[in-house]
Tab-separated table of C-alpha atoms in Angstrom:
chain	number	residue	atom	x	y	z
N	1	MET	CA	0.000	0.000	0.000
N	2	ILE	CA	2.608	2.521	1.125
N	3	GLU	CA	5.056	1.104	-1.416
N	4	ARG	CA	2.614	1.498	-4.299
N	5	PHE	CA	1.945	5.084	-3.305
N	6	LEU	CA	5.676	5.831	-3.103
N	7	VAL	CA	6.325	4.191	-6.476
N	8	TRP	CA	3.587	6.381	-7.952
N	9	LEU	CA	4.979	9.454	-6.164
N	10	GLY	CA	8.470	8.797	-7.519
N	11	GLU	CA	7.095	8.512	-11.055
N	12	THR	CA	5.333	11.875	-11.009
N	13	PRO	CA	6.981	14.274	-13.492
N	14	TRP	CA	8.047	16.785	-10.810
N	15	SER	CA	9.775	14.103	-8.765
N	16	ILE	CA	11.785	12.951	-11.784
N	17	ALA	CA	12.547	16.541	-12.797
N	18	LEU	CA	13.774	17.359	-9.269
N	19	LEU	CA	16.030	14.301	-9.046
N	20	GLU	CA	17.532	14.855	-12.487
N	21	SER	CA	17.907	18.629	-12.255
N	22	LEU	CA	21.459	19.928	-12.472
N	23	TRP	CA	20.975	22.845	-10.069
N	24	VAL	CA	17.692	22.563	-8.163
N	25	TRP	CA	18.425	19.340	-6.285
N	26	PRO	CA	21.901	20.500	-5.109
N	27	LEU	CA	20.423	23.876	-4.109
N	28	VAL	CA	17.624	22.239	-2.108
N	29	GLU	CA	20.105	19.867	-0.480
N	30	SER	CA	22.535	22.713	0.331
N	31	THR	CA	19.720	24.768	1.853
N	32	HIS	CA	18.784	21.747	3.981
N	33	VAL	CA	22.395	21.391	5.200
N	34	LEU	CA	23.123	25.088	5.769
N	35	THR	CA	19.877	25.610	7.688
N	36	LEU	CA	21.284	23.142	10.238
N	37	GLY	CA	23.358	26.066	11.484
N	38	LEU	CA	20.194	28.048	12.160
N	39	PHE	CA	17.864	25.294	13.363
N	40	VAL	CA	20.136	22.915	15.273
N	41	GLY	CA	22.519	25.774	16.111
N	42	THR	CA	19.950	27.859	17.979
N	43	THR	CA	18.530	24.664	19.537
N	44	VAL	CA	21.970	23.705	20.872
N	45	MET	CA	22.456	27.166	22.412
N	46	MET	CA	19.127	26.850	24.231
N	47	ASP	CA	20.022	23.303	25.357
N	48	LEU	CA	23.293	24.578	26.834
N	49	ARG	CA	21.288	27.195	28.744
N	50	LEU	CA	18.807	24.565	29.965
N	51	LEU	CA	21.712	22.440	31.169
N	52	GLY	CA	23.112	25.446	33.040
N	53	ILE	CA	26.388	25.129	31.118
N	54	ALA	CA	26.314	28.433	29.215
N	55	PHE	CA	24.379	31.744	29.188
N	56	ARG	CA	23.761	31.262	32.921
N	57	LYS	CA	22.696	34.887	33.462
N	58	VAL	CA	20.372	34.991	30.448
N	59	PRO	CA	16.750	34.233	31.470
N	60	ILE	CA	15.210	31.068	29.982
N	61	THR	CA	12.227	33.074	28.707
N	62	ALA	CA	14.612	35.241	26.658
N	63	PHE	CA	15.580	32.064	24.802
N	64	THR	CA	12.086	30.611	24.509
N	65	GLY	CA	10.584	34.013	23.689
N	66	ARG	CA	13.101	35.713	21.418
N	67	LEU	CA	15.426	33.081	20.021
N	68	LEU	CA	12.793	30.359	19.496
N	69	PRO	CA	11.082	32.198	16.578
N	70	TRP	CA	14.406	31.862	14.717
N	71	THR	CA	14.518	28.169	15.547
N	72	HIS	CA	10.971	27.916	14.138
N	73	ILE	CA	12.034	29.603	10.888
N	74	GLY	CA	14.866	27.079	10.664
N	75	PHE	CA	12.448	24.224	11.337
N	76	ILE	CA	10.111	25.337	8.545
N	77	ILE	CA	12.999	25.526	6.039
N	78	MET	CA	14.322	22.124	7.171
N	79	THR	CA	10.865	20.558	6.780
N	80	VAL	CA	10.125	22.027	3.349
N	81	THR	CA	13.545	21.166	1.898
N	82	GLY	CA	13.538	17.771	3.626
N	83	LEU	CA	10.140	16.853	2.171
N	84	LEU	CA	11.320	17.973	-1.287
N	85	LEU	CA	14.411	15.754	-0.991
N	86	PHE	CA	12.206	12.818	0.052
N	87	TYR	CA	9.871	13.553	-2.865
N	88	SER	CA	12.800	13.296	-5.298
N	89	GLN	CA	13.420	9.617	-4.377
N	90	PRO	CA	10.600	8.407	-2.120
N	91	LEU	CA	11.039	4.647	-2.453
N	92	ARG	CA	14.812	4.763	-2.003
N	93	TYR	CA	14.607	6.787	1.205
N	94	TYR	CA	11.713	4.685	2.520
N	95	HIS	CA	13.950	1.611	2.409
N	96	ASN	CA	17.062	3.418	3.667
N	97	LEU	CA	18.079	2.212	7.118
N	98	PHE	CA	19.500	5.594	8.187
N	99	PHE	CA	16.389	7.419	6.979
N	100	ARG	CA	14.194	5.128	9.083
N	101	VAL	CA	16.313	5.640	12.192
N	102	LYS	CA	16.311	9.397	11.553
N	103	VAL	CA	12.500	9.549	11.322
N	104	LEU	CA	12.101	7.521	14.526
N	105	VAL	CA	14.518	9.772	16.414
N	106	LEU	CA	12.776	12.861	14.987
N	107	LEU	CA	9.586	11.596	16.650
N	108	LEU	CA	11.504	11.312	19.938
N	109	ALA	CA	12.789	14.864	19.450
N	110	GLY	CA	9.220	16.071	18.914
N	111	ALA	CA	8.026	14.254	22.044
N	112	ASN	CA	10.845	15.864	24.057
N	113	VAL	CA	9.809	19.336	22.843
N	114	ALA	CA	6.147	18.636	23.704
N	115	ILE	CA	6.995	17.313	27.182
N	116	PHE	CA	9.237	20.309	27.922
N	117	HIS	CA	6.780	22.979	26.781
N	118	ASN	CA	3.735	21.375	28.400
N	119	GLY	CA	5.652	20.480	31.527
N	120	VAL	CA	8.436	22.319	33.308
N	121	HIS	CA	8.399	25.316	30.937
N	122	ARG	CA	4.850	26.189	32.037
N	123	HIS	CA	6.303	27.323	35.348
N	124	ALA	CA	9.359	28.941	33.736
N	125	ALA	CA	8.643	32.208	35.561
N	126	GLU	CA	9.603	30.478	38.835
N	127	TRP	CA	13.070	29.383	37.651
N	128	ASP	CA	13.648	31.855	34.803
N	129	ARG	CA	16.857	33.275	36.241
N	130	ASP	CA	18.214	30.157	37.957
N	131	ALA	CA	21.762	29.563	36.757
N	132	SER	CA	21.026	25.844	36.938
N	133	PRO	CA	17.405	25.078	35.927
N	134	PRO	CA	15.275	22.325	37.537
N	135	ARG	CA	16.051	18.682	36.853
N	136	ALA	CA	13.245	18.241	34.284
N	137	ALA	CA	14.583	21.160	32.239
N	138	ARG	CA	18.150	19.856	32.384
N	139	ILE	CA	16.942	16.442	31.211
N	140	ALA	CA	15.061	18.078	28.321
N	141	GLY	CA	18.264	19.902	27.307
N	142	ALA	CA	20.388	16.753	27.475
N	143	VAL	CA	17.830	14.665	25.548
N	144	SER	CA	17.598	17.400	22.921
N	145	LEU	CA	21.395	17.463	22.410
N	146	ALA	CA	21.466	13.667	22.101
N	147	VAL	CA	18.550	13.256	19.698
N	148	TRP	CA	19.593	16.093	17.373
N	149	THR	CA	23.122	14.681	17.239
N	150	VAL	CA	21.678	11.335	16.098
N	151	VAL	CA	19.366	13.085	13.595
N	152	VAL	CA	22.273	15.026	12.033
N	153	VAL	CA	24.565	11.972	11.816
N	154	THR	CA	21.928	9.568	10.434
N	155	GLY	CA	20.713	12.327	8.101
N	156	ARG	CA	24.199	12.647	6.632
N	157	LEU	CA	24.551	8.874	6.288
N	158	ILE	CA	21.317	8.553	4.247
N	159	ALA	CA	23.545	9.437	1.278
N	160	TYR	CA	25.323	6.080	1.587
N	161	ASN	CA	23.760	2.926	0.139
N	162	TRP	CA	25.607	0.442	2.407
N	163	PHE	CA	22.382	-1.139	3.669
N	164	ASP	CA	20.130	-0.625	0.642
N	165	CYS	CA	17.903	-3.495	-0.421
N	166	ASP	CA	19.808	-4.083	-3.672
N	167	ILE	CA	23.100	-4.504	-1.789
N	168	GLN	CA	23.009	-8.110	-0.614
N	169	PRO	CA	23.748	-10.217	1.355
N	170	GLN	CA	22.908	-8.301	4.525
N	171	PRO	CA	22.298	-9.519	8.076
N	172	ALA	CA	18.629	-10.435	8.593
N	173	TRP	CA	18.099	-7.559	11.049
N	174	VAL	CA	19.278	-5.054	8.448
N	175	ASN	CA	16.798	-6.313	5.865
N	176	TRP	CA	14.090	-6.338	8.517
N	177	MET	CA	14.804	-2.779	9.640
N	178	ALA	CA	15.123	-1.470	6.082
N	179	GLY	CA	11.884	-3.285	5.199
N	180	CYS	CA	13.457	-4.946	2.168
N	181	PRO	CA	10.606	-6.715	0.368
N	182	VAL	CA	12.429	-9.813	-0.915
N	183	PRO	CA	15.723	-10.434	0.876
N	184	LEU	CA	17.975	-12.126	-1.660
N	185	ARG	CA	19.675	-15.297	-0.563
Y	1	MET	CA	51.579	23.945	-6.000
Y	2	ILE	CA	49.966	20.773	-7.333
Y	3	ASP	CA	52.962	18.854	-5.980
Y	4	PHE	CA	52.027	19.955	-2.474
Y	5	PHE	CA	48.459	18.700	-3.000
Y	6	ARG	CA	49.807	15.403	-4.366
Y	7	TRP	CA	51.968	15.090	-1.270
Y	8	CYS	CA	48.935	15.836	0.965
Y	9	GLU	CA	46.977	13.041	-0.649
Y	10	SER	CA	49.902	10.630	-0.274
Y	11	THR	CA	50.203	11.166	3.502
Y	12	PRO	CA	49.350	8.104	5.628
Y	13	ILE	CA	46.302	9.894	7.071
Y	14	GLY	CA	45.024	10.808	3.602
Y	15	ARG	CA	45.550	7.244	2.351
Y	16	ALA	CA	43.931	5.640	5.400
Y	17	ILE	CA	40.769	7.769	5.060
Y	18	ALA	CA	40.514	7.270	1.310
Y	19	ASP	CA	40.893	3.491	1.739
Y	20	SER	CA	38.349	3.220	4.540
Y	21	ILE	CA	34.603	2.879	3.951
Y	22	TRP	CA	33.569	4.494	7.229
Y	23	ALA	CA	36.242	7.107	7.940
Y	24	PHE	CA	35.155	9.747	5.407
Y	25	PRO	CA	31.415	9.583	6.226
Y	26	ILE	CA	32.074	9.716	9.976
Y	27	LEU	CA	34.492	12.650	9.684
Y	28	GLU	CA	31.915	14.370	7.489
Y	29	ALA	CA	29.145	13.783	10.032
Y	30	VAL	CA	31.278	15.241	12.847
Y	31	HIS	CA	32.186	18.168	10.546
Y	32	LEU	CA	28.418	18.763	10.204
Y	33	LEU	CA	27.906	18.606	13.983
Y	34	GLY	CA	30.637	21.233	14.246
Y	35	LEU	CA	28.739	23.334	11.710
Y	36	CYS	CA	25.632	23.166	13.902
Y	37	MET	CA	27.470	24.447	16.940
Y	38	LEU	CA	29.374	27.058	14.916
Y	39	GLY	CA	26.076	28.289	13.457
Y	40	GLY	CA	24.501	28.581	16.891
Y	41	ALA	CA	27.486	30.291	18.527
Y	42	LEU	CA	27.684	32.809	15.663
Y	43	LEU	CA	23.958	33.479	15.290
Y	44	VAL	CA	23.279	34.179	18.974
Y	45	VAL	CA	25.665	37.146	18.780
Y	46	ASP	CA	25.175	38.198	15.131
Y	47	LEU	CA	21.371	38.311	15.414
Y	48	ARG	CA	21.730	40.460	18.541
Y	49	LEU	CA	24.133	42.804	16.720
Y	50	LEU	CA	21.520	43.063	13.960
Y	51	GLY	CA	18.970	44.135	16.577
Y	52	VAL	CA	16.921	40.915	16.595
Y	53	GLY	CA	17.024	37.619	18.495
Y	54	LEU	CA	18.037	37.950	22.149
Y	55	THR	CA	17.312	41.672	22.364
Y	56	GLY	CA	17.284	42.887	25.951
Y	57	GLN	CA	20.584	41.112	26.580
Y	58	PRO	CA	23.832	43.102	26.264
Y	59	PRO	CA	25.747	41.855	23.172
Y	60	ALA	CA	28.914	41.840	25.301
Y	61	ARG	CA	27.398	39.254	27.656
Y	62	LEU	CA	26.184	37.017	24.809
Y	63	ALA	CA	29.580	37.208	23.105
Y	64	ARG	CA	31.357	36.266	26.340
Y	65	TYR	CA	29.123	33.209	26.844
Y	66	ALA	CA	29.252	32.128	23.198
Y	67	ARG	CA	33.007	32.458	22.765
Y	68	PRO	CA	34.188	29.088	24.197
Y	69	TRP	CA	31.598	27.277	22.031
Y	70	LEU	CA	32.661	29.290	18.991
Y	71	VAL	CA	36.315	28.397	19.570
Y	72	ALA	CA	35.457	24.751	20.280
Y	73	SER	CA	33.409	24.443	17.084
Y	74	VAL	CA	36.178	26.011	14.972
Y	75	ILE	CA	38.621	23.473	16.463
Y	76	VAL	CA	36.238	20.592	15.633
Y	77	MET	CA	35.819	21.923	12.093
Y	78	VAL	CA	39.595	22.116	11.542
Y	79	LEU	CA	40.309	18.729	13.152
Y	80	THR	CA	37.753	17.037	10.865
Y	81	GLY	CA	38.175	19.296	7.822
Y	82	VAL	CA	41.935	18.803	7.430
Y	83	PRO	CA	41.739	14.966	7.301
Y	84	LEU	CA	38.784	15.201	4.871
Y	85	PHE	CA	40.952	17.418	2.653
Y	86	LEU	CA	43.972	15.101	2.920
Y	87	SER	CA	41.880	12.186	1.624
Y	88	GLU	CA	40.987	13.998	-1.612
Y	89	ALA	CA	43.527	16.817	-1.960
Y	90	ILE	CA	43.992	16.468	-5.730
Y	91	LYS	CA	40.227	16.608	-6.329
Y	92	ALA	CA	40.148	19.728	-4.127
Y	93	TYR	CA	42.931	21.353	-6.147
Y	94	TYR	CA	40.790	21.279	-9.291
Y	95	ASN	CA	37.618	22.309	-7.398
Y	96	THR	CA	36.530	25.977	-7.625
Y	97	ALA	CA	34.289	25.728	-4.560
Y	98	PHE	CA	37.267	24.527	-2.500
Y	99	TRP	CA	39.278	27.626	-3.428
Y	100	VAL	CA	36.333	29.944	-2.728
Y	101	LYS	CA	36.058	28.371	0.713
Y	102	MET	CA	39.791	28.547	1.439
Y	103	CYS	CA	39.988	32.217	0.383
Y	104	THR	CA	36.923	33.226	2.434
Y	105	LEU	CA	37.777	31.213	5.536
Y	106	PRO	CA	40.824	33.245	6.684
Y	107	VAL	CA	38.866	36.461	6.084
Y	108	ALA	CA	35.934	35.143	8.132
Y	109	LEU	CA	38.217	33.968	10.968
Y	110	THR	CA	40.154	37.243	11.095
Y	111	PHE	CA	36.993	39.322	10.952
Y	112	THR	CA	35.328	37.239	13.678
Y	113	PHE	CA	38.178	37.251	16.190
Y	114	ALA	CA	39.702	40.672	15.433
Y	115	VAL	CA	36.796	42.962	14.469
Y	116	ARG	CA	33.523	41.344	15.579
Y	117	GLU	CA	34.885	40.242	18.931
Y	118	ARG	CA	35.922	43.824	19.790
Y	119	VAL	CA	32.677	45.405	18.615
Y	120	ALA	CA	30.541	42.850	20.476
Y	121	ARG	CA	32.558	43.070	23.705
Y	122	ARG	CA	32.230	46.851	23.810
Y	123	ALA	CA	28.494	46.846	23.097
Y	124	THR	CA	26.810	46.884	26.481
Y	125	GLU	CA	23.618	48.438	25.121
Y	126	ASP	CA	22.247	48.847	21.602
Y	127	PRO	CA	25.090	48.157	19.172
Y	128	GLY	CA	23.820	50.686	16.603
Y	129	VAL	CA	24.791	50.959	12.944
Y	130	VAL	CA	28.335	49.635	13.401
Y	131	GLY	CA	26.946	46.579	15.179
Y	132	ARG	CA	24.441	45.934	12.413
Y	133	ILE	CA	27.118	46.133	9.729
Y	134	VAL	CA	29.452	43.839	11.679
Y	135	GLY	CA	26.651	41.308	12.280
Y	136	ALA	CA	25.657	41.310	8.611
Y	137	VAL	CA	29.259	40.985	7.361
Y	138	SER	CA	29.909	38.123	9.789
Y	139	LEU	CA	26.822	36.208	8.615
Y	140	ALA	CA	27.639	36.857	4.940
Y	141	LEU	CA	31.243	35.646	5.323
Y	142	TRP	CA	30.345	32.457	7.188
Y	143	PHE	CA	27.440	31.760	4.842
Y	144	THR	CA	29.907	31.885	1.934
Y	145	VAL	CA	32.307	29.536	3.724
Y	146	ALA	CA	29.536	27.031	4.499
Y	147	ALA	CA	27.877	27.195	1.072
Y	148	ALA	CA	31.182	26.824	-0.772
Y	149	GLY	CA	32.094	23.994	1.586
Y	150	ARG	CA	28.912	22.127	0.744
Y	151	TRP	CA	29.451	22.761	-2.962
Y	152	ILE	CA	32.864	21.010	-2.886
Y	153	GLY	CA	30.927	17.737	-2.870
Y	154	PHE	CA	28.780	18.627	-5.874
Y	155	SER	CA	31.388	19.786	-8.371
């Protein structure tokens, strides 16, 4: 079901044009990579503040109020360019081990953001100027650093076909995780 | 000149990375992680100099806090970038994007640590026109370095 949709998606004229374009694909990919500096960069600075490692005299609400809009801009650019890159080769990425790990960890990253903003950040006024924020906030910062590191590394490794379905033989767990339809023997 | 690049590629480190399946991708991934931190450490201060972002905080304070992370990320970039270069020095020699990056990088580094550092450290209140210009030049220089760096892989 999903596979048939992705095959269809990859055969749409715009998908083929994007993949084969001399300039557009590299420009989209470069925008995706360079926006890391904005999106993950501003996220990392806020994480360091949450951990109480850096910016200890800068209130948390300065970060969540004034720097976060820039993180959001970064997130929108990452999402749009990321979806375009997926659209250029949907089936290949769907069966790419690193892509699958990246998407799973992205979900974890999203859950961490939701837990932080609906949890300890609701009472941010009480610990706004604490050099070392409460435990829940420090955990959110540490989890954020860890998950975004994994997202960046797996994202970069998507480019490599080491575990692709047409490269066989592979260990059974690799074929299972990559969802390879017919593991060759 | 090309002889120097040939020698670079023939160094044991260059050979080992070129012969390994994992070394280049892992160095590249760490280079990217360095880019993330570099971007963050630069933007926190540059956005403030431009009059946006963490307004309400003195630029001098932000620059003081960001500096160790800026220095650390530059070190990570060099420690991963040099081995990446050694593994494909001859390709780099014939690559326009590589030369654009290598010409812009010293300018960006000098500007950041000589000019921007001084302007940011002195700015306890609104950095004004000078601050805005310095913030914009800093972002433009580093954007060029990063974009040219990415383009090395495409050409």
